[in-house]
Every structure is written in structure tokens, then in C-alpha cells.
PDB file of C-alpha atoms in Angstrom:
ATOM      1  CA  ASN H  19      -0.082  -0.031  -0.005  1.00  0.00           C
ATOM      2  CA  ALA H  20       1.854   3.070  -1.250  1.00  0.00           C
ATOM      3  CA  GLY H  21      -0.345   5.815   0.050  1.00  0.00           C
ATOM      4  CA  VAL H  22       0.802   9.025  -1.210  1.00  0.00           C
ATOM      5  CA  THR H  23       3.869   9.053  -3.610  1.00  0.00           C
ATOM      6  CA  GLN H  24       5.889  12.083  -4.724  1.00  0.00           C
ATOM      7  CA  THR H  25       8.365  12.071  -7.561  1.00  0.00           C
ATOM      8  CA  PRO H  26      11.180  13.143  -7.525  1.00  0.00           C
ATOM      9  CA  LYS H  27      12.544  13.356  -4.175  1.00  0.00           C
ATOM     10  CA  PHE H  28      15.316  15.736  -4.870  1.00  0.00           C
ATOM     11  CA  ARG H  29      15.866  18.049  -7.610  1.00  0.00           C
ATOM     12  CA  VAL H  30      18.207  20.890  -8.293  1.00  0.00           C
ATOM     13  CA  LEU H  31      17.187  23.540 -10.970  1.00  0.00           C
ATOM     14  CA  LYS H  32      18.568  26.695 -12.443  1.00  0.00           C
ATOM     15  CA  THR H  33      16.775  29.948 -12.301  1.00  0.00           C
ATOM     16  CA  GLY H  34      14.433  30.230 -15.023  1.00  0.00           C
ATOM     17  CA  GLN H  35      14.037  26.430 -15.801  1.00  0.00           C
ATOM     18  CA  SER H  36      10.733  24.689 -15.616  1.00  0.00           C
ATOM     19  CA  MET H  37       9.754  21.383 -14.059  1.00  0.00           C
ATOM     20  CA  THR H  38       6.699  19.358 -12.800  1.00  0.00           C
ATOM     21  CA  LEU H  39       6.378  17.628  -9.453  1.00  0.00           C
ATOM     22  CA  LEU H  40       4.172  14.558  -9.550  1.00  0.00           C
ATOM     23  CA  CYS H  41       1.879  13.312  -6.681  1.00  0.00           C
ATOM     24  CA  ALA H  42       0.136  10.054  -6.958  1.00  0.00           C
ATOM     25  CA  GLN H  43      -2.275   8.622  -4.518  1.00  0.00           C
ATOM     26  CA  ASP H  44      -3.645   5.147  -4.411  1.00  0.00           C
ATOM     27  CA  MET H  45      -6.390   5.591  -1.846  1.00  0.00           C
ATOM     28  CA  ASN H  46      -9.067   7.015  -4.043  1.00  0.00           C
ATOM     29  CA  HIS H  47      -9.122  10.200  -2.280  1.00  0.00           C
ATOM     30  CA  GLU H  48     -11.126  13.290  -3.526  1.00  0.00           C
ATOM     31  CA  TYR H  49      -9.065  16.006  -1.908  1.00  0.00           C
ATOM     32  CA  MET H  50      -5.453  16.664  -2.778  1.00  0.00           C
ATOM     33  CA  TYR H  51      -3.074  19.509  -1.636  1.00  0.00           C
ATOM     34  CA  TRP H  52       0.134  20.917  -2.335  1.00  0.00           C
ATOM     35  CA  TYR H  53       2.115  22.530   0.607  1.00  0.00           C
ATOM     36  CA  ARG H  54       5.633  23.928   0.755  1.00  0.00           C
ATOM     37  CA  GLN H  55       7.708  23.953   3.900  1.00  0.00           C
ATOM     38  CA  ASP H  56      10.313  26.625   4.730  1.00  0.00           C
ATOM     39  CA  PRO H  57      12.419  26.883   7.651  1.00  0.00           C
ATOM     40  CA  GLY H  58      10.623  28.389  10.736  1.00  0.00           C
ATOM     41  CA  MET H  59       7.413  28.785   8.578  1.00  0.00           C
ATOM     42  CA  GLY H  60       5.533  25.539   9.047  1.00  0.00           C
ATOM     43  CA  LEU H  61       3.613  24.290   6.009  1.00  0.00           C
ATOM     44  CA  ARG H  62       1.693  26.614   3.746  1.00  0.00           C
ATOM     45  CA  LEU H  63      -0.811  25.773   1.168  1.00  0.00           C
ATOM     46  CA  ILE H  64       0.111  26.275  -2.460  1.00  0.00           C
ATOM     47  CA  HIS H  65      -2.850  24.837  -4.395  1.00  0.00           C
ATOM     48  CA  TYR H  66      -5.452  22.250  -3.704  1.00  0.00           C
ATOM     49  CA  SER H  67      -8.088  20.126  -5.487  1.00  0.00           C
ATOM     50  CA  VAL H  68     -11.491  18.910  -4.365  1.00  0.00           C
ATOM     51  CA  GLY H  69     -12.028  16.376  -7.227  1.00  0.00           C
ATOM     52  CA  GLU H  70     -10.778  15.404 -10.791  1.00  0.00           C
ATOM     53  CA  GLY H  71     -10.587  18.398 -13.129  1.00  0.00           C
ATOM     54  CA  THR H  72     -10.860  21.048 -10.329  1.00  0.00           C
ATOM     55  CA  THR H  73      -8.117  23.147  -8.685  1.00  0.00           C
ATOM     56  CA  ALA H  74      -7.918  26.110  -6.540  1.00  0.00           C
ATOM     57  CA  LYS H  75      -5.498  28.567  -5.010  1.00  0.00           C
ATOM     58  CA  GLY H  76      -4.221  28.325  -1.531  1.00  0.00           C
ATOM     59  CA  GLU H  77      -2.253  30.794   0.539  1.00  0.00           C
ATOM     60  CA  VAL H  78       0.949  31.001  -1.608  1.00  0.00           C
ATOM     61  CA  PRO H  79      -0.014  30.258  -5.143  1.00  0.00           C
ATOM     62  CA  ASP H  80       2.107  32.809  -7.112  1.00  0.00           C
ATOM     63  CA  GLY H  81       4.802  31.070  -9.462  1.00  0.00           C
ATOM     64  CA  TYR H  82       2.974  27.807  -9.622  1.00  0.00           C
ATOM     65  CA  ASN H  83       0.448  26.052 -11.584  1.00  0.00           C
ATOM     66  CA  VAL H  84      -1.405  22.714 -10.983  1.00  0.00           C
ATOM     67  CA  SER H  85      -3.375  20.190 -12.825  1.00  0.00           C
ATOM     68  CA  ARG H  86      -5.655  17.201 -11.743  1.00  0.00           C
ATOM     69  CA  LEU H  87      -6.414  15.457 -14.981  1.00  0.00           C
ATOM     70  CA  LYS H  88      -6.702  12.081 -13.249  1.00  0.00           C
ATOM     71  CA  LYS H  89      -8.226  11.599  -9.740  1.00  0.00           C
ATOM     72  CA  GLN H  90      -5.023   9.854  -8.385  1.00  0.00           C
ATOM     73  CA  ASN H  91      -2.574  12.311  -9.664  1.00  0.00           C
ATOM     74  CA  PHE H  92      -2.004  16.118  -8.707  1.00  0.00           C
ATOM     75  CA  LEU H  93       0.851  17.741 -10.759  1.00  0.00           C
ATOM     76  CA  LEU H  94       2.660  20.988  -9.336  1.00  0.00           C
ATOM     77  CA  GLY H  95       4.346  22.979 -12.044  1.00  0.00           C
ATOM     78  CA  LEU H  96       7.021  25.624 -11.933  1.00  0.00           C
ATOM     79  CA  GLU H  97       6.998  27.506 -15.243  1.00  0.00           C
ATOM     80  CA  SER H  98      10.100  29.624 -14.507  1.00  0.00           C
ATOM     81  CA  ALA H  99      11.818  28.793 -11.326  1.00  0.00           C
ATOM     82  CA  ALA H 100      13.121  31.394  -8.875  1.00  0.00           C
ATOM     83  CA  PRO H 101      15.510  31.002  -5.996  1.00  0.00           C
ATOM     84  CA  SER H 102      12.539  32.041  -3.578  1.00  0.00           C
ATOM     85  CA  GLN H 103      10.856  28.571  -4.542  1.00  0.00           C
ATOM     86  CA  THR H 104      13.600  26.868  -3.007  1.00  0.00           C
ATOM     87  CA  SER H 105      11.821  24.591  -0.435  1.00  0.00           C
ATOM     88  CA  VAL H 106      10.547  21.298   0.575  1.00  0.00           C
ATOM     89  CA  TYR H 107       7.310  20.469  -1.064  1.00  0.00           C
ATOM     90  CA  PHE H 108       4.711  18.125   0.362  1.00  0.00           C
ATOM     91  CA  CYS H 109       1.710  16.620  -1.356  1.00  0.00           C
ATOM     92  CA  ALA H 110      -1.298  15.400   0.939  1.00  0.00           C
ATOM     93  CA  SER H 111      -4.650  13.753   0.156  1.00  0.00           C
ATOM     94  CA  SER H 112      -7.813  13.186   2.142  1.00  0.00           C
ATOM     95  CA  SER H 113     -10.991  11.374   1.489  1.00  0.00           C
ATOM     96  CA  LEU H 114     -13.186  14.149   2.895  1.00  0.00           C
ATOM     97  CA  SER H 115     -12.730  17.686   3.770  1.00  0.00           C
ATOM     98  CA  ARG H 116     -11.543  18.059   7.144  1.00  0.00           C
ATOM     99  CA  SER H 117     -10.552  14.525   7.462  1.00  0.00           C
ATOM    100  CA  ARG H 118      -6.994  13.376   8.194  1.00  0.00           C
ATOM    101  CA  GLN H 119      -4.543  14.222   5.367  1.00  0.00           C
ATOM    102  CA  HIS H 120      -2.031  11.567   4.281  1.00  0.00           C
ATOM    103  CA  PHE H 121       1.376  13.088   3.440  1.00  0.00           C
ATOM    104  CA  GLY H 122       3.867  11.991   0.911  1.00  0.00           C
ATOM    105  CA  ASP H 123       7.639  12.044   1.647  1.00  0.00           C
ATOM    106  CA  GLY H 124       8.339  15.255   0.292  1.00  0.00           C
ATOM    107  CA  THR H 125      10.321  16.759  -2.574  1.00  0.00           C
ATOM    108  CA  ARG H 126      13.300  18.820  -1.801  1.00  0.00           C
ATOM    109  CA  LEU H 127      13.851  21.299  -4.412  1.00  0.00           C
ATOM    110  CA  SER H 128      16.836  23.764  -4.795  1.00  0.00           C
ATOM    111  CA  ILE H 129      16.941  26.598  -7.129  1.00  0.00           C
ATOM    112  CA  LEU H 130      20.142  28.200  -7.971  1.00  0.00           C
TER     113      LEU H 130
ATOM    114  CA  ALA I   4      -8.448  34.816  10.803  1.00  0.00           C
ATOM    115  CA  GLN I   5      -7.660  31.118  11.140  1.00  0.00           C
ATOM    116  CA  LYS I   6      -4.140  30.957  13.055  1.00  0.00           C
ATOM    117  CA  VAL I   7      -2.138  28.410  14.930  1.00  0.00           C
ATOM    118  CA  THR I   8       0.534  29.421  17.368  1.00  0.00           C
ATOM    119  CA  GLN I   9       3.248  27.129  18.855  1.00  0.00           C
ATOM    120  CA  ALA I  10       5.133  29.528  21.094  1.00  0.00           C
ATOM    121  CA  GLN I  11       7.943  27.142  21.939  1.00  0.00           C
ATOM    122  CA  THR I  12      10.359  27.108  19.018  1.00  0.00           C
ATOM    123  CA  GLU I  13      12.815  24.620  20.410  1.00  0.00           C
ATOM    124  CA  ILE I  14      12.692  22.604  23.590  1.00  0.00           C
ATOM    125  CA  SER I  15      15.481  20.468  24.799  1.00  0.00           C
ATOM    126  CA  VAL I  16      14.976  17.825  27.642  1.00  0.00           C
ATOM    127  CA  VAL I  17      16.871  14.815  29.020  1.00  0.00           C
ATOM    128  CA  GLU I  18      15.609  11.382  28.384  1.00  0.00           C
ATOM    129  CA  LYS I  19      12.940  10.098  30.763  1.00  0.00           C
ATOM    130  CA  GLU I  20      11.598  13.727  31.535  1.00  0.00           C
ATOM    131  CA  ASP I  21       8.053  14.667  30.727  1.00  0.00           C
ATOM    132  CA  VAL I  22       7.680  17.419  28.204  1.00  0.00           C
ATOM    133  CA  THR I  23       4.590  19.440  27.157  1.00  0.00           C
ATOM    134  CA  LEU I  24       4.267  21.077  23.750  1.00  0.00           C
ATOM    135  CA  ASP I  25       1.881  24.071  23.550  1.00  0.00           C
ATOM    136  CA  CYS I  26      -0.449  24.819  20.763  1.00  0.00           C
ATOM    137  CA  VAL I  27      -3.071  27.750  20.795  1.00  0.00           C
ATOM    138  CA  TYR I  28      -5.452  28.111  17.923  1.00  0.00           C
ATOM    139  CA  GLU I  29      -7.832  30.622  16.479  1.00  0.00           C
ATOM    140  CA  THR I  30     -10.721  29.909  14.435  1.00  0.00           C
ATOM    141  CA  ARG I  31     -14.062  31.463  13.593  1.00  0.00           C
ATOM    142  CA  ASP I  32     -15.910  28.089  13.022  1.00  0.00           C
ATOM    143  CA  THR I  33     -18.106  26.567  15.479  1.00  0.00           C
ATOM    144  CA  THR I  34     -17.086  22.977  14.312  1.00  0.00           C
ATOM    145  CA  TYR I  35     -13.505  22.449  13.627  1.00  0.00           C
ATOM    146  CA  TYR I  36     -10.756  19.883  13.744  1.00  0.00           C
ATOM    147  CA  LEU I  37      -7.327  19.799  15.414  1.00  0.00           C
ATOM    148  CA  PHE I  38      -4.365  17.847  14.598  1.00  0.00           C
ATOM    149  CA  TRP I  39      -0.702  17.034  15.559  1.00  0.00           C
ATOM    150  CA  TYR I  40       1.756  15.695  13.264  1.00  0.00           C
ATOM    151  CA  LYS I  41       5.455  14.672  14.091  1.00  0.00           C
ATOM    152  CA  GLN I  42       8.257  15.351  11.607  1.00  0.00           C
ATOM    153  CA  PRO I  43      11.401  13.140  12.450  1.00  0.00           C
ATOM    154  CA  PRO I  44      14.896  14.115  11.118  1.00  0.00           C
ATOM    155  CA  SER I  45      14.114  11.886   8.247  1.00  0.00           C
ATOM    156  CA  GLY I  46      11.661  14.495   7.059  1.00  0.00           C
ATOM    157  CA  GLU I  47       8.454  12.656   6.728  1.00  0.00           C
ATOM    158  CA  LEU I  48       5.179  13.745   8.247  1.00  0.00           C
ATOM    159  CA  VAL I  49       3.704  11.440  10.605  1.00  0.00           C
ATOM    160  CA  PHE I  50       0.172  11.806  11.824  1.00  0.00           C
ATOM    161  CA  LEU I  51      -0.408  11.713  15.410  1.00  0.00           C
ATOM    162  CA  ILE I  52      -4.114  12.648  16.261  1.00  0.00           C
ATOM    163  CA  ARG I  53      -7.128  14.221  15.017  1.00  0.00           C
ATOM    164  CA  ARG I  54      -9.672  15.808  17.496  1.00  0.00           C
ATOM    165  CA  ASN I  55     -13.188  17.153  16.755  1.00  0.00           C
ATOM    166  CA  SER I  56     -14.033  20.510  18.527  1.00  0.00           C
ATOM    167  CA  PHE I  57     -17.094  18.866  20.192  1.00  0.00           C
ATOM    168  CA  ASP I  58     -14.932  16.177  21.859  1.00  0.00           C
ATOM    169  CA  GLU I  59     -13.141  17.816  24.954  1.00  0.00           C
ATOM    170  CA  GLN I  60     -12.136  14.691  26.485  1.00  0.00           C
ATOM    171  CA  ASN I  61      -8.370  14.293  27.011  1.00  0.00           C
ATOM    172  CA  GLU I  62      -6.880  11.508  24.895  1.00  0.00           C
ATOM    173  CA  ILE I  63      -3.872   9.258  25.846  1.00  0.00           C
ATOM    174  CA  SER I  64      -2.022   6.907  23.625  1.00  0.00           C
ATOM    175  CA  GLY I  65       0.706   5.108  25.153  1.00  0.00           C
ATOM    176  CA  ARG I  66       3.280   7.921  26.408  1.00  0.00           C
ATOM    177  CA  TYR I  67       1.359  10.483  24.450  1.00  0.00           C
ATOM    178  CA  SER I  68      -1.563  12.463  25.823  1.00  0.00           C
ATOM    179  CA  TRP I  69      -3.430  15.591  24.696  1.00  0.00           C
ATOM    180  CA  ASN I  70      -5.176  18.162  26.600  1.00  0.00           C
ATOM    181  CA  PHE I  71      -7.882  20.158  24.715  1.00  0.00           C
ATOM    182  CA  GLN I  72      -9.412  23.127  26.337  1.00  0.00           C
ATOM    183  CA  LYS I  73     -11.810  25.001  24.389  1.00  0.00           C
ATOM    184  CA  SER I  74     -12.045  27.716  26.905  1.00  0.00           C
ATOM    185  CA  THR I  75      -8.493  28.775  26.222  1.00  0.00           C
ATOM    186  CA  SER I  76      -8.436  27.533  22.530  1.00  0.00           C
ATOM    187  CA  SER I  77      -5.355  25.310  23.493  1.00  0.00           C
ATOM    188  CA  PHE I  78      -4.663  21.626  22.270  1.00  0.00           C
ATOM    189  CA  ASN I  79      -1.478  20.785  24.177  1.00  0.00           C
ATOM    190  CA  PHE I  80       0.495  17.558  23.683  1.00  0.00           C
ATOM    191  CA  THR I  81       2.459  15.791  26.485  1.00  0.00           C
ATOM    192  CA  ILE I  82       5.079  13.128  26.139  1.00  0.00           C
ATOM    193  CA  THR I  83       5.689  11.168  29.247  1.00  0.00           C
ATOM    194  CA  ALA I  84       8.975   9.761  29.988  1.00  0.00           C
ATOM    195  CA  SER I  85      10.481  10.980  26.751  1.00  0.00           C
ATOM    196  CA  GLN I  86      12.894   8.905  24.751  1.00  0.00           C
ATOM    197  CA  VAL I  87      15.653   9.852  22.086  1.00  0.00           C
ATOM    198  CA  VAL I  88      13.419   8.726  19.263  1.00  0.00           C
ATOM    199  CA  ASP I  89      10.918  11.522  20.255  1.00  0.00           C
ATOM    200  CA  SER I  90      13.265  14.013  18.913  1.00  0.00           C
ATOM    201  CA  ALA I  91      11.580  15.744  16.097  1.00  0.00           C
ATOM    202  CA  VAL I  92       9.552  18.722  15.073  1.00  0.00           C
ATOM    203  CA  TYR I  93       6.094  18.621  16.147  1.00  0.00           C
ATOM    204  CA  PHE I  94       3.385  20.525  14.297  1.00  0.00           C
ATOM    205  CA  CYS I  95      -0.162  21.464  15.536  1.00  0.00           C
ATOM    206  CA  ALA I  96      -2.663  22.341  12.864  1.00  0.00           C
ATOM    207  CA  ASN I  97      -6.282  23.068  12.337  1.00  0.00           C
ATOM    208  CA  ASP I  98      -8.519  22.625   9.452  1.00  0.00           C
ATOM    209  CA  GLY I  99      -8.928  25.945   7.560  1.00  0.00           C
ATOM    210  CA  GLY I 100     -12.552  25.674   6.716  1.00  0.00           C
ATOM    211  CA  SER I 101     -14.317  24.259   3.823  1.00  0.00           C
ATOM    212  CA  GLN I 102     -11.373  23.835   1.626  1.00  0.00           C
ATOM    213  CA  GLY I 103     -10.292  21.247   4.092  1.00  0.00           C
ATOM    214  CA  ASN I 104      -6.752  22.396   4.033  1.00  0.00           C
ATOM    215  CA  LEU I 105      -4.593  22.537   7.202  1.00  0.00           C
ATOM    216  CA  ILE I 106      -3.416  25.648   8.863  1.00  0.00           C
ATOM    217  CA  PHE I 107      -0.110  24.694  10.551  1.00  0.00           C
ATOM    218  CA  GLY I 108       1.678  26.167  13.299  1.00  0.00           C
ATOM    219  CA  LYS I 109       5.358  26.916  12.814  1.00  0.00           C
ATOM    220  CA  GLY I 110       6.329  23.790  14.640  1.00  0.00           C
ATOM    221  CA  THR I 111       8.246  23.082  17.945  1.00  0.00           C
ATOM    222  CA  LYS I 112      11.558  21.241  17.659  1.00  0.00           C
ATOM    223  CA  LEU I 113      12.045  18.825  20.441  1.00  0.00           C
ATOM    224  CA  SER I 114      15.452  17.461  21.389  1.00  0.00           C
ATOM    225  CA  VAL I 115      15.702  14.587  23.828  1.00  0.00           C
ATOM    226  CA  LYS I 116      19.195  13.983  24.945  1.00  0.00           C
ATOM    227  CA  PRO I 117      20.603  10.702  26.462  1.00  0.00           C
TER     228      PRO I 117
END
């Protein structure tokens, strides 16, 4: 039972490059979330989805885009990476709004 | 505004000591949920507890216990007889509302020394 899987686990980018982070869950959850974790800041919501084909902005959405074409996958894209996007990114999913969220192991992203 | 405050940035204790991690929340919802997650040095987030705002009973799970007090908007976490393996960053969170996303505190780093 994999739960929530994030790909890749580590990545180093140069400023201006683009990339996509993949989150896959095998629990048939409706809700999926992308958070970023910065030192001393806790986790902050970037974007979220309440079902296949739907996405919405969270607290810190600028510079990111997302897509949820399939229920099990939630993609986070950086079109033009900036050093301020250096962070650890966590994906999470839940079956219902306000229920326990299951987290992936995180993606450590460095932008030089 | 929805907010979670963990005033203790870092705590250091010696093994076998009891330690309490404080969490104070702000919410305008009448029904809400509170959570605690653990983040060990390996980096993953480990779910510890989810508590409904209507359930004010304290909860105990092994060496872990939680004290929920609605009157003071607090949801404190106590580890009894701490162990080195308890060393981690602990996050308190509440659900932000209809979106279902979590509002996290900034975390408390607990170091348990042998």
C-alpha cells in the first residue's frame, strides 16, 4: 500500500528552468493538496483540488500551476523557477474535507 | 483569521523527562478539527491525532497525551518519559474551513538527549 507518492525526491534547478512535481495517491481520495515547507514557517498551502478536473489557489500560489486530470494524480508545475521557490514540497490527500490528510515523503527542491 | 500558534520554537530535555508542547489556535468556525503531526529528522510527516471540537475529553495513547481546552483555545501535547526517538519537529494544525486544508503552526523542535 503505497499511500501518497511524490516524484522526484530531490531536484536542483537553475533559475528560469521549468519542472513538474508529481503526486500520486492510491487511496481513491477526492481531496489533494500541495504545501511548501520553509525553515521556521511551518507548512503553507500552495494549491488544492477537491476532485478530478478541479483546482483552486491556496495561501501562496504565485509562480505555481497545478493540474488534476486524473483523480489519483496532482501535478505541481513551476514555469520559471526562482530562488525563492527553494523549499521542501509536500503533497497530501484526504477522503473528505477536514479528515485526516495523508502526506507524501516530500520533494526537496533547490533553485540556484 | 485562522491561526495556529506554537510559541515554543525549540525545547531540549533529558531522556525520561516529561515534556509538554503548547498549541493555541484561533478559528471562527463552530465545528473544527485539530491535529498533531510529527516530523522526524528523516523528514516525513507522521500523523499523531485528529480531534473534533465537540470532543473535549483528553486523549492518551501510550506515552502521548493530549489536553484540549476550548475555553483557552489550546490543544497541548504531552510526552511522558521522553525517549531519544521522540526527537523531532512537532506541528499542531487546524482545518482552515471548507477547503479542508490545514493551517499549521510553525512547529516546535524537540530534542531529547540521552
